Short mmCIF file of C-alpha atoms and ligand atoms in Angstrom, two decimals:
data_model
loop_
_atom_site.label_atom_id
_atom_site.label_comp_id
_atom_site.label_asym_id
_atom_site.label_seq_id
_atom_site.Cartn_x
_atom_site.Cartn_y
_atom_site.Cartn_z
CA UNK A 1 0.00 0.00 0.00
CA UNK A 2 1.59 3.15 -0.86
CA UNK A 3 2.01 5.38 2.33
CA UNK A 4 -0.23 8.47 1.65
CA UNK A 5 -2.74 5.99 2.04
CA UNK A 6 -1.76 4.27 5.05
CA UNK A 7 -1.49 7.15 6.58
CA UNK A 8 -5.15 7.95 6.57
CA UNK A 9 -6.05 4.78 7.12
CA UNK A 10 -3.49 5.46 10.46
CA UNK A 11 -5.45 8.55 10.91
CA UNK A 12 -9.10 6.77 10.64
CA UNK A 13 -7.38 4.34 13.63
CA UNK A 14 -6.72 7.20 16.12
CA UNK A 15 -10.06 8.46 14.80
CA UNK A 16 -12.07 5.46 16.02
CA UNK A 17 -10.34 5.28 19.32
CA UNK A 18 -11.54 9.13 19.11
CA UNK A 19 -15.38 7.89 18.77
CA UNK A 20 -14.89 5.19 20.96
CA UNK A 21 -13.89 7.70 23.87
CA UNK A 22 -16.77 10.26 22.86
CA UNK A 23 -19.06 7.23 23.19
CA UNK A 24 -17.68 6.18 26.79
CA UNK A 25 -18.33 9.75 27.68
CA UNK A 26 -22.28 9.56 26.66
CA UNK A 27 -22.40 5.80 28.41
CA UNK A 28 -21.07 7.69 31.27
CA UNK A 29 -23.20 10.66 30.72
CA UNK A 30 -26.52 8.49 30.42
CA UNK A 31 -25.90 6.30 33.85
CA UNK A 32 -25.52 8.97 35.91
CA UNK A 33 -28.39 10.68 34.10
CA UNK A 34 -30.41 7.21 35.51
CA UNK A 35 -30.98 6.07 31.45
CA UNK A 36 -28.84 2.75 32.44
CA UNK A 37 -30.28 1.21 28.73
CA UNK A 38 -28.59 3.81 27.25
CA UNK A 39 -26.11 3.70 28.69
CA UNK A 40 -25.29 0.12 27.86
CA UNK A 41 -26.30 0.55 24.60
CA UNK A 42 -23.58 3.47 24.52
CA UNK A 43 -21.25 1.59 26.21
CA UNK A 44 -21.57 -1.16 23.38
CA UNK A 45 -20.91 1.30 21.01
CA UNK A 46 -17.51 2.32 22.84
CA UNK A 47 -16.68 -1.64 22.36
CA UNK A 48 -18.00 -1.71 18.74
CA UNK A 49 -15.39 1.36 17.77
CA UNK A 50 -12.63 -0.36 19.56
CA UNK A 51 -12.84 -3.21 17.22
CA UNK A 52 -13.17 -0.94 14.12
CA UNK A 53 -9.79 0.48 15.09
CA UNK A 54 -8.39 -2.41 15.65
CA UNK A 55 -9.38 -4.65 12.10
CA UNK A 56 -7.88 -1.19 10.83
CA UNK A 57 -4.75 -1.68 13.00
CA UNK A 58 -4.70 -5.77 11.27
CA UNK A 59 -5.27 -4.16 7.77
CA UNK A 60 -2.00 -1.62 8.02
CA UNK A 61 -0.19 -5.00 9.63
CA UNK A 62 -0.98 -7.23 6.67
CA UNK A 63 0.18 -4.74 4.77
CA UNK A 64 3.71 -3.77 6.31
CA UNK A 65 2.89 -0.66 7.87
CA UNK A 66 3.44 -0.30 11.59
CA UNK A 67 0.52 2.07 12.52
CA UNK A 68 1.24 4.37 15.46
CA UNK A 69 -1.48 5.64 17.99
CA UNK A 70 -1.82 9.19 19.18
CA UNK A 71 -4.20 11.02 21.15
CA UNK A 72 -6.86 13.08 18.86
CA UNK A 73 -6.37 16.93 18.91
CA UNK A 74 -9.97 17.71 20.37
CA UNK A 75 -11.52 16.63 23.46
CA UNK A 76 -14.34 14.07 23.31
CA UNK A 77 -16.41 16.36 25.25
CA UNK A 78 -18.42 15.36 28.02
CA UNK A 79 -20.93 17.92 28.52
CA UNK A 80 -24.86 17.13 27.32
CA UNK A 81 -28.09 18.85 27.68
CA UNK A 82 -30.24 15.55 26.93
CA UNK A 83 -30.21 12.35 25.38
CA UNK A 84 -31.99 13.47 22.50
CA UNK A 85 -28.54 15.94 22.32
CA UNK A 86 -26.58 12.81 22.59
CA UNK A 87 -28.22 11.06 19.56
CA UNK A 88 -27.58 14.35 18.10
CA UNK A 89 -24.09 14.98 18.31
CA UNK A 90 -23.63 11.38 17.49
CA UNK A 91 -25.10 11.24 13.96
CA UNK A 92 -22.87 14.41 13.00
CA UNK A 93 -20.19 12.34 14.43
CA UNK A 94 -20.94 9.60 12.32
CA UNK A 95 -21.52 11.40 8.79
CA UNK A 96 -18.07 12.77 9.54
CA UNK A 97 -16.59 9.25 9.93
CA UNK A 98 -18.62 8.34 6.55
CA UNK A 99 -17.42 11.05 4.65
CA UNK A 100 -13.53 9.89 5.94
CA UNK A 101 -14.39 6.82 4.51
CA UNK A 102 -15.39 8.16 1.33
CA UNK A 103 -12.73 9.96 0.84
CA UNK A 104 -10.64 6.96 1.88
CA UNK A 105 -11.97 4.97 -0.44
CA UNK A 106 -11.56 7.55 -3.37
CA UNK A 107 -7.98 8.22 -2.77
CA UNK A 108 -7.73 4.22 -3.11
CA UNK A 109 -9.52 3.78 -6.00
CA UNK A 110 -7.11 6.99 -7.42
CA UNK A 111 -4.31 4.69 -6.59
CA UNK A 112 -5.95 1.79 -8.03
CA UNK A 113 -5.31 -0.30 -4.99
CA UNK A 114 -8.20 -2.70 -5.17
CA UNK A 115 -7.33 -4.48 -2.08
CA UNK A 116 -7.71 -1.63 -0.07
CA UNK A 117 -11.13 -0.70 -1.86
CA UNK A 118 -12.03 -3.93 -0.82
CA UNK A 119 -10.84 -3.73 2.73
CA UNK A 120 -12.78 -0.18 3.04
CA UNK A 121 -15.94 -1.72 1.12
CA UNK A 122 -16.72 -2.93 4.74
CA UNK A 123 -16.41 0.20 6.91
CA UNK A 124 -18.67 1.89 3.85
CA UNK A 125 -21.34 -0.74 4.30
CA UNK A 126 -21.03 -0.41 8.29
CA UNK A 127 -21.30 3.23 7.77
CA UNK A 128 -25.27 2.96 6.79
CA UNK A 129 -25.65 1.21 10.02
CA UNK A 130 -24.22 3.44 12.13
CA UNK A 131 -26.08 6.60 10.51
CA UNK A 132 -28.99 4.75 10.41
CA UNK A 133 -28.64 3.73 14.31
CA UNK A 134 -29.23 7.06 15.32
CA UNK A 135 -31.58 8.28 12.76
CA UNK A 136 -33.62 5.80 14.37
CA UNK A 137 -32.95 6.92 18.07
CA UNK A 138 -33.55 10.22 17.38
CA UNK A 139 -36.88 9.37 15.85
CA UNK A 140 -37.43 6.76 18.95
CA UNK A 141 -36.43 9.99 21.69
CA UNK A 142 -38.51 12.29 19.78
CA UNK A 143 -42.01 9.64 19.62
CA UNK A 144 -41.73 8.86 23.21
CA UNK A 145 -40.66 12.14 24.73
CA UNK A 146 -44.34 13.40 25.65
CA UNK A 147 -45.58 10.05 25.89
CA UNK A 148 -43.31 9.19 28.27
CA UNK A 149 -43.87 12.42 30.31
CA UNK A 150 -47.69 11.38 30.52
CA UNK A 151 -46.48 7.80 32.22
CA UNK A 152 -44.28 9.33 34.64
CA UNK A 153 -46.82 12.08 35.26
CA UNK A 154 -49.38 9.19 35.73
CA UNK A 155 -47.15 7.10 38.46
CA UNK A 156 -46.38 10.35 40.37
CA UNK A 157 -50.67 10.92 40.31
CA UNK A 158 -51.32 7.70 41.71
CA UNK A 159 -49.61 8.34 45.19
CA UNK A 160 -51.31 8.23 48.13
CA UNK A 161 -51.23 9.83 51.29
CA UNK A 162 -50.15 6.98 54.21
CA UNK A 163 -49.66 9.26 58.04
CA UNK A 164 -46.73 7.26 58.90
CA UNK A 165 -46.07 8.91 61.85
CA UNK A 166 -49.15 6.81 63.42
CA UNK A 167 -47.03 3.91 62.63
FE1 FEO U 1 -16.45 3.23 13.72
FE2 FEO U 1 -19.04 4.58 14.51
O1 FEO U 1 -17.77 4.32 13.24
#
């Protein structure tokens, strides 16, 4: 593989360690927020973006590059408003890793280094998923929000006074 290309793909590996950190942060975020399914389903996501860098990091092995891992320049933040914010922030996060990819795979195919197109054809394919992910949580946050205000709002209506200090 000729080196201006391993070095993006070295890039996309410091990247994904990048999203796997900004996706601790929102597990993080969403336990002590008391949204412990999101949280796992965040912290799944941390796991999922390890293993992306790392079948990048078996890639740039195979093919004689010895990939080197650096911190990323900007913070994964920490800081949210809401979980619908979360879902948010994480599609734009994602569309920014698909566009990498594109542009990935388009410097490949200028090279016409098919077995790296090849390699990248999964991470394009994962791509969908991971848009699509959280297209579909934002949707989810965005059905439930008021309905799930009317629930709570219905358990808090159906307590009862109990003079306990009779007890
Ligand atoms: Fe590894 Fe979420 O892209």
């Amino acid at each position: 593989m000729k080196k201006e290309l391993a070095d993006l793909l070295n890039s996309q590996v410091n990247f994904e360690l990048y999203s796997a950190h900004i996706y601790l942060n929102m597990s993080c975020y969403c336990r002590a927020e008391s949204l412990d399914g999101f949280g796992n389903w965040m912290d799944i996501q941390y796991q999922e973006e390890i293993t992306h860098a790392k079948k990048l990091i078996n890639y740039l092995l195979d093919c004689g590059y010895t990939p080197i891992i650096t911190n990323w320049e900007d913070s994964p933040g920490s800081e949210y408003n809401s979980i619908l914010e979360v879902a948010q922030i994480s599609l734009m996060h994602e569309k920014v890793v698909t566009e990498r990819f594109n542009y990935m795979m388009n410097k490949a195919k200028e090279l016409d280094d098919f077995a790296t197109m090849n390699f990248l054809n999964w991470f394009i394919n994962e791509q969908i998923e991971e848009e699509a992910n959280f297209e579909k949580m934002i949707s989810q946050i965005n059905l439930v929000k008021d309905a799930g205000l009317y629930l709570l709002d219905q358990e808090y209506a159906s307590r009862t006074f109990v003079d306990n200090t009779q007890e």
